[in-house]
Amino acid sequence: MASTTIVGGCGHVGLPLGIALANAGADVTLYDTHPERVDEVAAGKMPFLEWGADSELARAIGSGRLRATTDPASISSAEVVIVTIGTPVDEFLDPKVRMFDRAIRSLHPHFRAGQLLVLRSTVFPGMTDRLINWFRQEGPALDVAFCPERIAQGYALKELAELPQIVSGSSPAALNRAKVLFQLLTPDLVELPPLEAELAKLFANTFRYINFAVSNQLYLIAQKFDADFGRIHAAVTHKYPRLAGFPKAGFAGGPCLLKDTMQLAGFNHNSFPIGQAAMMVNEGLPSALVERVKATRDLSRDCAAILGMAFKGNCDDHRDSLAYKLRKILTLECREVVCTDPYIADPSFVPLEVALAKADVIFVGACHNEYRTLRPRQPVIDVFDFLPKAALPALRKAG
Ligand SMILES: NC(=O)c1ccc[n+]([C@@H]2O[C@H](COP(=O)([O-])OP(=O)(O)OC[C@H]3O[C@@H](n4cnc5c(N)ncnc54)[C@H](O)[C@@H]3O)[C@@H](O)[C@H]2O)c1
C-alpha cells in the first residue's frame, strides 16, 4: 500500500482523512507545523471534536500505520503527498493565493521525482494547473491531482466512508494514481478535469451558502410582518418533496462557506452578485436580530446570554462563528453579555446554569443538543427554531 504523508495532517480535514486511510490499510504520516496538535495526535488524543474519531484514532495509532510529526523530511519518504492546509481569505475577503503557493514552495526541497501530489485543500480555481506548470519548470517530475474534501466537519469519518470522491489529475497517470488512493475509501469515484473539480467544490459550498441566505432573508421578511418563519417553513416542507432542500434559518458561519463564496467571487473578478448578496444577508443576521429585539425592550438594562458559541451545533470549532459577531453587537447594546458553550473551553464563558440564572434575554448562538429541551423563563431569540417553542415567553412590541 502506497506510503502517504499528509501536509497539514493534524487539521480538521487532514486528521480524519489520515485516520480513515490508515484504517483502510495505508501507511500514513501526518506532517503538521502545529507542535501541540502533533503531540496530542501522537499520544492518541483528538485535538478537536470529531464524532466517533477517538476510537478510530486509537485503532490507527495502535496498528502502527499512523504517526504524526513536525518534520517535513517525512515528505521525502512518501509515495503520495496529500496537502490539507488552510486556504483562507484576507481581511478584504480576497483569497490568500500566495500563502498557499508559498507553503507548497517552501516544501520544494522535500519533494522527489515520481511522487503523487494530491491537493485536498479547497483551492482558488486554476491552482492545480498553476502547480503542475510550476513543477514542470522547477522539477521534480511529479504527478499532481486535485481531489476536494466534502465532509461536514464533525462527521468526517462517517462521511469519508459514505461519500463519493471527486478525483482529477494532471495526466491519465496522475488520475489513475488518485483513483487507486481514494478507492481505499470508496469505489464510488467521479472524474473531472482539474479546473472543473476546483469549481465543483466551490459551487457546492456556494450553493449551500446562498440557500442559507435565502432562508435567512425570508426569516427576516416574516419577522418584519410578525409572521412565524418556523411555522411557515414547517408548513411548506410538510410532505412537499420539491422543498426538501429548503433549509431552516440560522447562522451560516464557519471556516468554509463564506470563504469559498468569496473565492468564487474573486475568481470571477468580483462579479458574483448573488454570492455577495448572500454574504450581506448571512453576515447581517446577528445585527438584524438585535435590532428586532431593541424594538421590544431596552437592552441597555439587560444581561443577554448567548447559548452556543461554536459556528454550528454539536461542534467545538469557533472559527468564523457568527455567535462572536452577535456577542460584539450585544456588548455595545447591553448592560452585560454572558456566553456559554459546552464544547469550547474559554475562561470568559460561564456554565449554562449561570447564563440562565443571570440572563434577562437569551439568544441561541449554536444548536447544541444540550439545549434542545431547555425551557427558559426569559424571552429567547432563537433564529434556528431549535428550542421547544410553545414553552417560550414571546417578545412583545414596545409601546
Ligand atoms: N473544515 C472543514 O470541514 C473542511 C471541509 C472541506 C474542505 N475544507 C478545506 O480544507 C482545508 C483545510 O481546512 P481545515 O479546516 O482542515 O483547516 P485546519 O486549520 O483545521 O487544518 C490545517 C492544518 O494545517 C497545518 N498547517 C498549516 N500550514 C502548514 C504547513 N505549511 N505545513 C504543514 N502543516 C501546516 C495547521 O497547523 C493545521 O493543523 C481548507 O482549504 C478548507 O477550506 C475544510
GROMACS .gro file of C-alpha atoms and ligand atoms in nm:
model
  443
    1MET     CA    1   0.000   0.000   0.000
    2ALA     CA    2   0.145   0.341  -0.101
    3SER     CA    3   0.309   0.529   0.187
    4THR     CA    4   0.136   0.862   0.234
    5THR     CA    5   0.228   1.188   0.406
    6ILE     CA    6  -0.045   1.441   0.478
    7VAL     CA    7   0.073   1.802   0.495
    8GLY     CA    8  -0.150   1.977   0.750
    9GLY     CA    9  -0.227   1.629   0.876
   10CYS     CA   10  -0.344   1.729   1.224
   11GLY     CA   11  -0.614   1.967   1.097
   12HIS     CA   12  -0.988   1.919   1.059
   13VAL     CA   13  -0.950   1.773   0.709
   14GLY     CA   14  -0.608   1.610   0.729
   15LEU     CA   15  -0.655   1.416   1.051
   16PRO     CA   16  -0.982   1.234   0.974
   17LEU     CA   17  -0.852   1.157   0.625
   18GLY     CA   18  -0.529   1.021   0.771
   19ILE     CA   19  -0.720   0.807   1.021
   20ALA     CA   20  -0.954   0.674   0.751
   21LEU     CA   21  -0.668   0.591   0.511
   22ALA     CA   22  -0.461   0.425   0.785
   23ASN     CA   23  -0.757   0.215   0.898
   24ALA     CA   24  -0.813   0.117   0.534
   25GLY     CA   25  -0.458  -0.021   0.520
   26ALA     CA   26  -0.239   0.273   0.408
   27ASP     CA   27   0.081   0.370   0.585
   28VAL     CA   28   0.023   0.735   0.684
   29THR     CA   29   0.240   1.009   0.832
   30LEU     CA   30   0.070   1.328   0.946
   31TYR     CA   31   0.306   1.621   0.900
   32ASP     CA   32   0.194   1.942   1.069
   33THR     CA   33   0.362   2.265   1.183
   34HIS     CA   34   0.144   2.285   1.497
   35PRO     CA   35   0.356   2.111   1.764
   36GLU     CA   36   0.083   2.083   2.031
   37ARG     CA   37  -0.161   1.922   1.787
   38VAL     CA   38   0.110   1.681   1.672
   39ASP     CA   39   0.191   1.582   2.031
   40GLU     CA   40  -0.176   1.525   2.111
   41VAL     CA   41  -0.235   1.314   1.800
   42ALA     CA   42   0.085   1.114   1.854
   43ALA     CA   43  -0.043   1.041   2.207
   44GLY     CA   44  -0.370   0.914   2.057
   45LYS     CA   45  -0.579   1.215   2.158
   46MET     CA   46  -0.805   1.404   1.915
   47PRO     CA   47  -0.720   1.779   1.927
   48PHE     CA   48  -1.078   1.872   1.832
   49LEU     CA   49  -1.422   1.717   1.828
   50GLU     CA   50  -1.494   1.461   1.553
   51TRP     CA   51  -1.775   1.224   1.643
   52GLY     CA   52  -1.650   0.866   1.659
   53ALA     CA   53  -1.287   0.961   1.598
   54ASP     CA   54  -1.135   0.883   1.939
   55SER     CA   55  -1.156   0.506   1.897
   56GLU     CA   56  -1.066   0.522   1.527
   57LEU     CA   57  -0.755   0.729   1.606
   58ALA     CA   58  -0.654   0.482   1.877
   59ARG     CA   59  -0.704   0.194   1.631
   60ALA     CA   60  -0.494   0.365   1.363
   61ILE     CA   61  -0.209   0.452   1.601
   62GLY     CA   62  -0.225   0.107   1.761
   63SER     CA   63  -0.192  -0.061   1.421
   64GLY     CA   64   0.139   0.120   1.364
   65ARG     CA   65   0.005   0.260   1.035
   66LEU     CA   66  -0.046   0.619   1.157
   67ARG     CA   67   0.210   0.859   1.307
   68ALA     CA   68   0.239   1.237   1.349
   69THR     CA   69   0.544   1.458   1.314
   70THR     CA   70   0.661   1.817   1.277
   71ASP     CA   71   0.944   1.700   1.050
   72PRO     CA   72   0.895   1.799   0.683
   73ALA     CA   73   1.152   1.538   0.585
   74SER     CA   74   0.862   1.294   0.622
   75ILE     CA   75   0.750   1.421   0.279
   76SER     CA   76   1.054   1.278   0.100
   77SER     CA   77   0.994   0.922   0.209
   78ALA     CA   78   0.629   0.912   0.091
   79GLU     CA   79   0.498   0.790  -0.241
   80VAL     CA   80   0.185   1.005  -0.204
   81VAL     CA   81   0.177   1.356  -0.053
   82ILE     CA   82  -0.166   1.499   0.030
   83VAL     CA   83  -0.198   1.871   0.110
   84THR     CA   84  -0.475   1.974   0.353
   85ILE     CA   85  -0.353   2.310   0.485
   86GLY     CA   86  -0.591   2.604   0.525
   87THR     CA   87  -0.673   2.833   0.232
   88PRO     CA   88  -0.819   3.145   0.396
   89VAL     CA   89  -0.933   3.479   0.256
   90ASP     CA   90  -0.776   3.800   0.386
   91GLU     CA   91  -0.943   4.089   0.572
   92PHE     CA   92  -1.071   4.221   0.238
   93LEU     CA   93  -1.221   3.877   0.161
   94ASP     CA   94  -0.962   3.821  -0.113
   95PRO     CA   95  -0.827   3.466  -0.134
   96LYS     CA   96  -0.473   3.441   0.007
   97VAL     CA   97  -0.349   3.260  -0.302
   98ARG     CA   98   0.014   3.342  -0.242
   99MET     CA   99   0.004   3.192   0.106
  100PHE     CA  100  -0.082   2.850  -0.040
  101ASP     CA  101   0.181   2.895  -0.314
  102ARG     CA  102   0.443   2.985  -0.059
  103ALA     CA  103   0.356   2.690   0.164
  104ILE     CA  104   0.398   2.443  -0.126
  105ARG     CA  105   0.714   2.611  -0.250
  106SER     CA  106   0.868   2.604   0.099
  107LEU     CA  107   0.833   2.226   0.086
  108HIS     CA  108   1.007   2.206  -0.253
  109PRO     CA  109   1.335   2.059  -0.119
  110HIS     CA  110   1.141   1.763   0.021
  111PHE     CA  111   0.958   1.656  -0.294
  112ARG     CA  112   1.115   1.388  -0.512
  113ALA     CA  113   1.052   1.262  -0.866
  114GLY     CA  114   0.775   1.009  -0.911
  115GLN     CA  115   0.557   1.117  -0.618
  116LEU     CA  116   0.185   1.180  -0.645
  117LEU     CA  117   0.093   1.521  -0.501
  118VAL     CA  118  -0.277   1.540  -0.411
  119LEU     CA  119  -0.430   1.879  -0.333
  120ARG     CA  120  -0.718   1.824  -0.090
  121SER     CA  121  -0.748   2.180   0.042
  122THR     CA  122  -1.018   2.392  -0.122
  123VAL     CA  123  -0.808   2.592  -0.367
  124PHE     CA  124  -0.856   2.901  -0.580
  125PRO     CA  125  -0.958   2.775  -0.927
  126GLY     CA  126  -0.655   2.732  -1.151
  127MET     CA  127  -0.424   2.648  -0.860
  128THR     CA  128  -0.381   2.285  -0.964
  129ASP     CA  129  -0.275   2.379  -1.318
  130ARG     CA  130  -0.053   2.652  -1.178
  131LEU     CA  131   0.128   2.398  -0.958
  132ILE     CA  132   0.151   2.147  -1.241
  133ASN     CA  133   0.326   2.410  -1.454
  134TRP     CA  134   0.547   2.518  -1.168
  135PHE     CA  135   0.666   2.162  -1.104
  136ARG     CA  136   0.720   2.114  -1.478
  137GLN     CA  137   0.958   2.412  -1.476
  138GLU     CA  138   1.125   2.364  -1.140
  139GLY     CA  139   1.106   1.985  -1.108
  140PRO     CA  140   1.097   1.727  -0.972
  141ALA     CA  141   0.867   1.541  -1.211
  142LEU     CA  142   0.552   1.478  -1.005
  143ASP     CA  143   0.202   1.360  -1.077
  144VAL     CA  144  -0.045   1.620  -0.944
  145ALA     CA  145  -0.409   1.559  -0.855
  146PHE     CA  146  -0.688   1.771  -0.706
  147CYS     CA  147  -0.943   1.573  -0.504
  148PRO     CA  148  -1.165   1.805  -0.297
  149GLU     CA  149  -1.278   1.730   0.055
  150ARG     CA  150  -1.656   1.748   0.102
  151ILE     CA  151  -1.712   1.625   0.458
  152ALA     CA  152  -1.924   1.811   0.711
  153GLN     CA  153  -1.694   1.894   0.999
  154GLY     CA  154  -1.761   1.672   1.299
  155TYR     CA  155  -1.895   1.387   1.084
  156ALA     CA  156  -1.586   1.326   0.871
  157LEU     CA  157  -1.522   0.961   0.949
  158LYS     CA  158  -1.879   0.860   0.875
  159GLU     CA  159  -1.887   1.066   0.556
  160LEU     CA  160  -1.544   0.955   0.429
  161ALA     CA  161  -1.686   0.604   0.428
  162GLU     CA  162  -2.008   0.707   0.254
  163LEU     CA  163  -1.948   0.999   0.017
  164PRO     CA  164  -1.835   0.956  -0.344
  165GLN     CA  165  -1.496   1.112  -0.411
  166ILE     CA  166  -1.435   1.365  -0.688
  167VAL     CA  167  -1.095   1.300  -0.847
  168SER     CA  168  -0.894   1.492  -1.106
  169GLY     CA  169  -0.537   1.471  -1.227
  170SER     CA  170  -0.272   1.646  -1.432
  171SER     CA  171  -0.240   1.341  -1.659
  172PRO     CA  172  -0.404   0.998  -1.703
  173ALA     CA  173  -0.130   0.855  -1.481
  174ALA     CA  174  -0.195   1.111  -1.206
  175LEU     CA  175  -0.569   1.049  -1.229
  176ASN     CA  176  -0.520   0.673  -1.206
  177ARG     CA  177  -0.297   0.704  -0.902
  178ALA     CA  178  -0.551   0.932  -0.733
  179LYS     CA  179  -0.822   0.679  -0.808
  180VAL     CA  180  -0.620   0.396  -0.653
  181LEU     CA  181  -0.570   0.609  -0.340
  182PHE     CA  182  -0.936   0.702  -0.293
  183GLN     CA  183  -1.059   0.354  -0.380
  184LEU     CA  184  -0.928   0.270  -0.033
  185LEU     CA  185  -1.225   0.471   0.096
  186THR     CA  186  -1.496   0.411  -0.163
  187PRO     CA  187  -1.549   0.252  -0.504
  188ASP     CA  188  -1.768   0.549  -0.599
  189LEU     CA  189  -1.537   0.794  -0.781
  190VAL     CA  190  -1.639   1.085  -1.002
  191GLU     CA  191  -1.380   1.209  -1.251
  192LEU     CA  192  -1.346   1.572  -1.359
  193PRO     CA  193  -1.072   1.783  -1.518
  194PRO     CA  194  -0.881   1.982  -1.250
  195LEU     CA  195  -1.049   2.320  -1.311
  196GLU     CA  196  -1.394   2.164  -1.301
  197ALA     CA  197  -1.309   1.974  -0.984
  198GLU     CA  198  -1.193   2.300  -0.823
  199LEU     CA  199  -1.512   2.474  -0.934
  200ALA     CA  200  -1.724   2.178  -0.820
  201LYS     CA  201  -1.601   2.224  -0.464
  202LEU     CA  202  -1.667   2.599  -0.470
  203PHE     CA  203  -2.006   2.555  -0.636
  204ALA     CA  204  -2.110   2.307  -0.366
  205ASN     CA  205  -2.023   2.538  -0.076
  206THR     CA  206  -2.153   2.846  -0.253
  207PHE     CA  207  -2.482   2.677  -0.331
  208ARG     CA  208  -2.529   2.589   0.037
  209TYR     CA  209  -2.430   2.940   0.149
  210ILE     CA  210  -2.677   3.105  -0.089
  211ASN     CA  211  -2.953   2.866   0.022
  212PHE     CA  212  -2.896   2.959   0.385
  213ALA     CA  213  -2.916   3.324   0.282
  214VAL     CA  214  -3.249   3.265   0.109
  215SER     CA  215  -3.392   3.119   0.429
  216ASN     CA  216  -3.242   3.394   0.641
  217GLN     CA  217  -3.383   3.663   0.413
  218LEU     CA  218  -3.727   3.502   0.425
  219TYR     CA  219  -3.696   3.475   0.804
  220LEU     CA  220  -3.635   3.850   0.825
  221ILE     CA  221  -3.929   3.924   0.595
  222ALA     CA  222  -4.157   3.705   0.805
  223GLN     CA  223  -4.032   3.866   1.124
  224LYS     CA  224  -4.090   4.217   0.990
  225PHE     CA  225  -4.455   4.135   0.943
  226ASP     CA  226  -4.490   3.946   1.274
  227ALA     CA  227  -4.525   3.615   1.094
  228ASP     CA  228  -4.356   3.300   1.222
  229PHE     CA  229  -4.095   3.177   0.974
  230GLY     CA  230  -4.056   2.842   1.153
  231ARG     CA  231  -4.427   2.774   1.127
  232ILE     CA  232  -4.432   2.868   0.757
  233HIS     CA  233  -4.124   2.654   0.693
  234ALA     CA  234  -4.281   2.354   0.866
  235ALA     CA  235  -4.600   2.403   0.666
  236VAL     CA  236  -4.442   2.433   0.321
  237THR     CA  237  -4.195   2.147   0.368
  238HIS     CA  238  -4.459   1.908   0.507
  239LYS     CA  239  -4.496   1.623   0.254
  240TYR     CA  240  -4.379   1.855  -0.022
  241PRO     CA  241  -4.066   1.699  -0.177
  242ARG     CA  242  -3.996   1.995  -0.406
  243LEU     CA  243  -3.895   2.196  -0.098
  244ALA     CA  244  -3.698   1.919   0.072
  245GLY     CA  245  -3.382   2.126   0.033
  246PHE     CA  246  -3.530   2.441   0.192
  247PRO     CA  247  -3.308   2.498   0.496
  248LYS     CA  248  -3.426   2.647   0.822
  249ALA     CA  249  -3.295   2.992   0.912
  250GLY     CA  250  -2.979   3.023   1.120
  251PHE     CA  251  -2.622   3.146   1.143
  252ALA     CA  252  -2.420   3.045   0.833
  253GLY     CA  253  -2.076   3.087   0.987
  254GLY     CA  254  -1.769   2.867   0.995
  255PRO     CA  255  -1.439   2.846   0.813
  256CYS     CA  256  -1.567   2.734   0.470
  257LEU     CA  257  -1.897   2.867   0.332
  258LEU     CA  258  -1.835   3.243   0.327
  259LYS     CA  259  -1.468   3.192   0.243
  260ASP     CA  260  -1.544   2.970  -0.055
  261THR     CA  261  -1.820   3.201  -0.180
  262MET     CA  262  -1.566   3.483  -0.174
  263GLN     CA  263  -1.306   3.264  -0.351
  264LEU     CA  264  -1.555   3.212  -0.631
  265ALA     CA  265  -1.631   3.586  -0.640
  266GLY     CA  266  -1.257   3.658  -0.655
  267PHE     CA  267  -1.212   3.406  -0.934
  268ASN     CA  268  -1.492   3.572  -1.131
  269HIS     CA  269  -1.326   3.915  -1.095
  270ASN     CA  270  -1.552   4.010  -0.805
  271SER     CA  271  -1.864   3.972  -1.011
  272PHE     CA  272  -2.087   3.735  -0.816
  273PRO     CA  273  -2.394   3.942  -0.720
  274ILE     CA  274  -2.595   3.653  -0.577
  275GLY     CA  275  -2.299   3.534  -0.367
  276GLN     CA  276  -2.223   3.884  -0.247
  277ALA     CA  277  -2.590   3.941  -0.161
  278ALA     CA  278  -2.586   3.613   0.033
  279MET     CA  279  -2.291   3.741   0.232
  280MET     CA  280  -2.480   4.059   0.322
  281VAL     CA  281  -2.784   3.864   0.439
  282ASN     CA  282  -2.593   3.597   0.635
  283GLU     CA  283  -2.336   3.830   0.792
  284GLY     CA  284  -2.608   4.085   0.868
  285LEU     CA  285  -2.830   3.838   1.053
  286PRO     CA  286  -2.688   3.889   1.406
  287SER     CA  287  -2.734   4.263   1.376
  288ALA     CA  288  -3.086   4.225   1.233
  289LEU     CA  289  -3.183   4.005   1.528
  290VAL     CA  290  -3.055   4.258   1.779
  291GLU     CA  291  -3.235   4.547   1.604
  292ARG     CA  292  -3.558   4.350   1.625
  293VAL     CA  293  -3.514   4.291   1.999
  294LYS     CA  294  -3.435   4.658   2.053
  295ALA     CA  295  -3.782   4.741   1.924
  296THR     CA  296  -3.929   4.535   2.208
  297ARG     CA  297  -3.714   4.621   2.509
  298ASP     CA  298  -3.441   4.845   2.644
  299LEU     CA  299  -3.136   4.625   2.607
  300SER     CA  300  -2.915   4.871   2.793
  301ARG     CA  301  -3.067   4.744   3.119
  302ASP     CA  302  -3.036   4.380   3.022
  303CYS     CA  303  -2.795   4.097   3.069
  304ALA     CA  304  -2.802   3.897   2.745
  305ALA     CA  305  -2.690   3.535   2.736
  306ILE     CA  306  -2.568   3.360   2.422
  307LEU     CA  307  -2.614   2.983   2.431
  308GLY     CA  308  -2.359   2.821   2.199
  309MET     CA  309  -2.056   2.998   2.056
  310ALA     CA  310  -1.938   2.735   1.805
  311PHE     CA  311  -2.004   2.802   1.437
  312LYS     CA  312  -2.263   2.521   1.436
  313GLY     CA  313  -2.433   2.281   1.673
  314ASN     CA  314  -2.255   1.989   1.845
  315CYS     CA  315  -1.919   2.124   1.735
  316ASP     CA  316  -1.623   2.275   1.924
  317ASP     CA  317  -1.497   2.499   1.643
  318HIS     CA  318  -1.539   2.874   1.688
  319ARG     CA  319  -1.371   2.974   1.361
  320ASP     CA  320  -1.577   3.247   1.193
  321SER     CA  321  -1.872   3.175   1.419
  322LEU     CA  322  -2.143   3.438   1.390
  323ALA     CA  323  -2.213   3.396   1.763
  324TYR     CA  324  -1.900   3.608   1.816
  325LYS     CA  325  -2.034   3.878   1.587
  326LEU     CA  326  -2.356   3.864   1.790
  327ARG     CA  327  -2.154   3.898   2.111
  328LYS     CA  328  -1.977   4.205   1.976
  329ILE     CA  329  -2.306   4.374   1.883
  330LEU     CA  330  -2.470   4.285   2.215
  331THR     CA  331  -2.167   4.409   2.409
  332LEU     CA  332  -2.232   4.756   2.265
  333GLU     CA  333  -2.604   4.740   2.345
  334CYS     CA  334  -2.642   4.552   2.674
  335ARG     CA  335  -2.553   4.605   3.036
  336GLU     CA  336  -2.381   4.268   3.033
  337VAL     CA  337  -2.331   3.975   2.796
  338VAL     CA  338  -2.258   3.622   2.914
  339CYS     CA  339  -2.163   3.338   2.683
  340THR     CA  340  -2.172   2.966   2.735
  341ASP     CA  341  -2.070   2.664   2.531
  342PRO     CA  342  -2.025   2.305   2.650
  343TYR     CA  343  -1.769   2.228   2.380
  344ILE     CA  344  -1.542   2.535   2.388
  345ALA     CA  345  -1.302   2.593   2.677
  346ASP     CA  346  -1.285   2.970   2.723
  347PRO     CA  347  -1.225   3.127   3.065
  348SER     CA  348  -1.459   3.415   2.977
  349PHE     CA  349  -1.754   3.176   2.928
  350VAL     CA  350  -1.988   3.077   3.212
  351PRO     CA  351  -2.164   2.746   3.279
  352LEU     CA  352  -2.511   2.710   3.128
  353GLU     CA  353  -2.683   2.735   3.470
  354VAL     CA  354  -2.509   3.067   3.539
  355ALA     CA  355  -2.607   3.202   3.197
  356LEU     CA  356  -2.968   3.100   3.253
  357ALA     CA  357  -2.971   3.249   3.603
  358LYS     CA  358  -2.821   3.584   3.502
  359ALA     CA  359  -2.992   3.649   3.170
  360ASP     CA  360  -3.281   3.887   3.109
  361VAL     CA  361  -3.289   3.785   2.746
  362ILE     CA  362  -3.142   3.480   2.573
  363PHE     CA  363  -3.002   3.432   2.223
  364VAL     CA  364  -2.937   3.087   2.077
  365GLY     CA  365  -2.593   3.103   1.911
  366ALA     CA  366  -2.546   2.736   1.817
  367CYS     CA  367  -2.786   2.441   1.826
  368HIS     CA  368  -2.608   2.212   2.070
  369ASN     CA  369  -2.814   1.909   2.171
  370GLU     CA  370  -2.767   2.015   2.533
  371TYR     CA  371  -3.016   2.300   2.471
  372ARG     CA  372  -3.279   2.101   2.288
  373THR     CA  373  -3.515   2.062   2.581
  374LEU     CA  374  -3.447   2.390   2.762
  375ARG     CA  375  -3.749   2.589   2.866
  376PRO     CA  376  -3.608   2.922   2.987
  377ARG     CA  377  -3.834   3.167   3.172
  378GLN     CA  378  -3.686   3.460   2.975
  379PRO     CA  379  -3.761   3.573   2.619
  380VAL     CA  380  -3.549   3.371   2.376
  381ILE     CA  381  -3.431   3.482   2.033
  382ASP     CA  382  -3.397   3.151   1.854
  383VAL     CA  383  -3.345   3.214   1.484
  384PHE     CA  384  -3.285   2.839   1.437
  385ASP     CA  385  -3.629   2.748   1.578
  386PHE     CA  386  -3.443   2.492   1.789
  387LEU     CA  387  -3.583   2.520   2.142
  388PRO     CA  388  -3.933   2.388   2.215
  389LYS     CA  389  -4.126   2.691   2.100
  390ALA     CA  390  -4.456   2.651   2.277
  391ALA     CA  391  -4.296   2.697   2.616
  392LEU     CA  392  -4.105   3.016   2.535
  393PRO     CA  393  -4.220   3.358   2.656
  394ALA     CA  394  -4.269   3.577   2.348
  395LEU     CA  395  -4.106   3.910   2.281
  396ARG     CA  396  -4.361   4.188   2.293
  397LYS     CA  397  -4.352   4.503   2.087
  398ALA     CA  398  -4.271   4.816   2.288
  399GLY     CA  399  -4.545   5.076   2.330
  400LIG     N1  400  -1.305   2.212   0.794
  400LIG     C1  401  -1.382   2.151   0.706
  400LIG     O1  402  -1.486   2.095   0.740
  400LIG     C2  403  -1.345   2.147   0.560
  400LIG     C3  404  -1.423   2.071   0.472
  400LIG     C4  405  -1.385   2.066   0.337
  400LIG     C5  406  -1.275   2.135   0.293
  400LIG     N2  407  -1.202   2.210   0.382
  400LIG     C6  408  -1.082   2.279   0.330
  400LIG     O2  409  -0.970   2.206   0.377
  400LIG     C7  410  -0.860   2.296   0.402
  400LIG     C8  411  -0.814   2.278   0.545
  400LIG     O3  412  -0.916   2.318   0.634
  400LIG     P1  413  -0.915   2.274   0.787
  400LIG     O4  414  -1.046   2.313   0.844
  400LIG     O5  415  -0.868   2.134   0.800
  400LIG     O6  416  -0.801   2.370   0.845
  400LIG     P2  417  -0.724   2.347   0.982
  400LIG     O7  418  -0.669   2.482   1.018
  400LIG     O8  419  -0.809   2.274   1.079
  400LIG     O9  420  -0.604   2.249   0.942
  400LIG     C9  421  -0.492   2.292   0.870
  400LIG    C10  422  -0.370   2.230   0.936
  400LIG    O10  423  -0.258   2.262   0.856
  400LIG    C11  424  -0.149   2.292   0.940
  400LIG     N3  425  -0.055   2.370   0.858
  400LIG    C12  426  -0.069   2.498   0.815
  400LIG     N4  427   0.035   2.532   0.736
  400LIG    C13  428   0.113   2.422   0.726
  400LIG    C14  429   0.233   2.392   0.658
  400LIG     N5  430   0.294   2.485   0.580
  400LIG     N6  431   0.288   2.270   0.670
  400LIG    C15  432   0.227   2.175   0.748
  400LIG     N7  433   0.114   2.197   0.816
  400LIG    C16  434   0.058   2.319   0.805
  400LIG    C17  435  -0.211   2.365   1.056
  400LIG    O11  436  -0.127   2.360   1.171
  400LIG    C18  437  -0.341   2.285   1.076
  400LIG    O12  438  -0.325   2.179   1.167
  400LIG    C19  439  -0.913   2.435   0.367
  400LIG    O13  440  -0.880   2.461   0.234
  400LIG    C20  441  -1.063   2.420   0.382
  400LIG    O14  442  -1.133   2.514   0.305
  400LIG    C21  443  -1.233   2.216   0.513
   0.00000   0.00000   0.00000
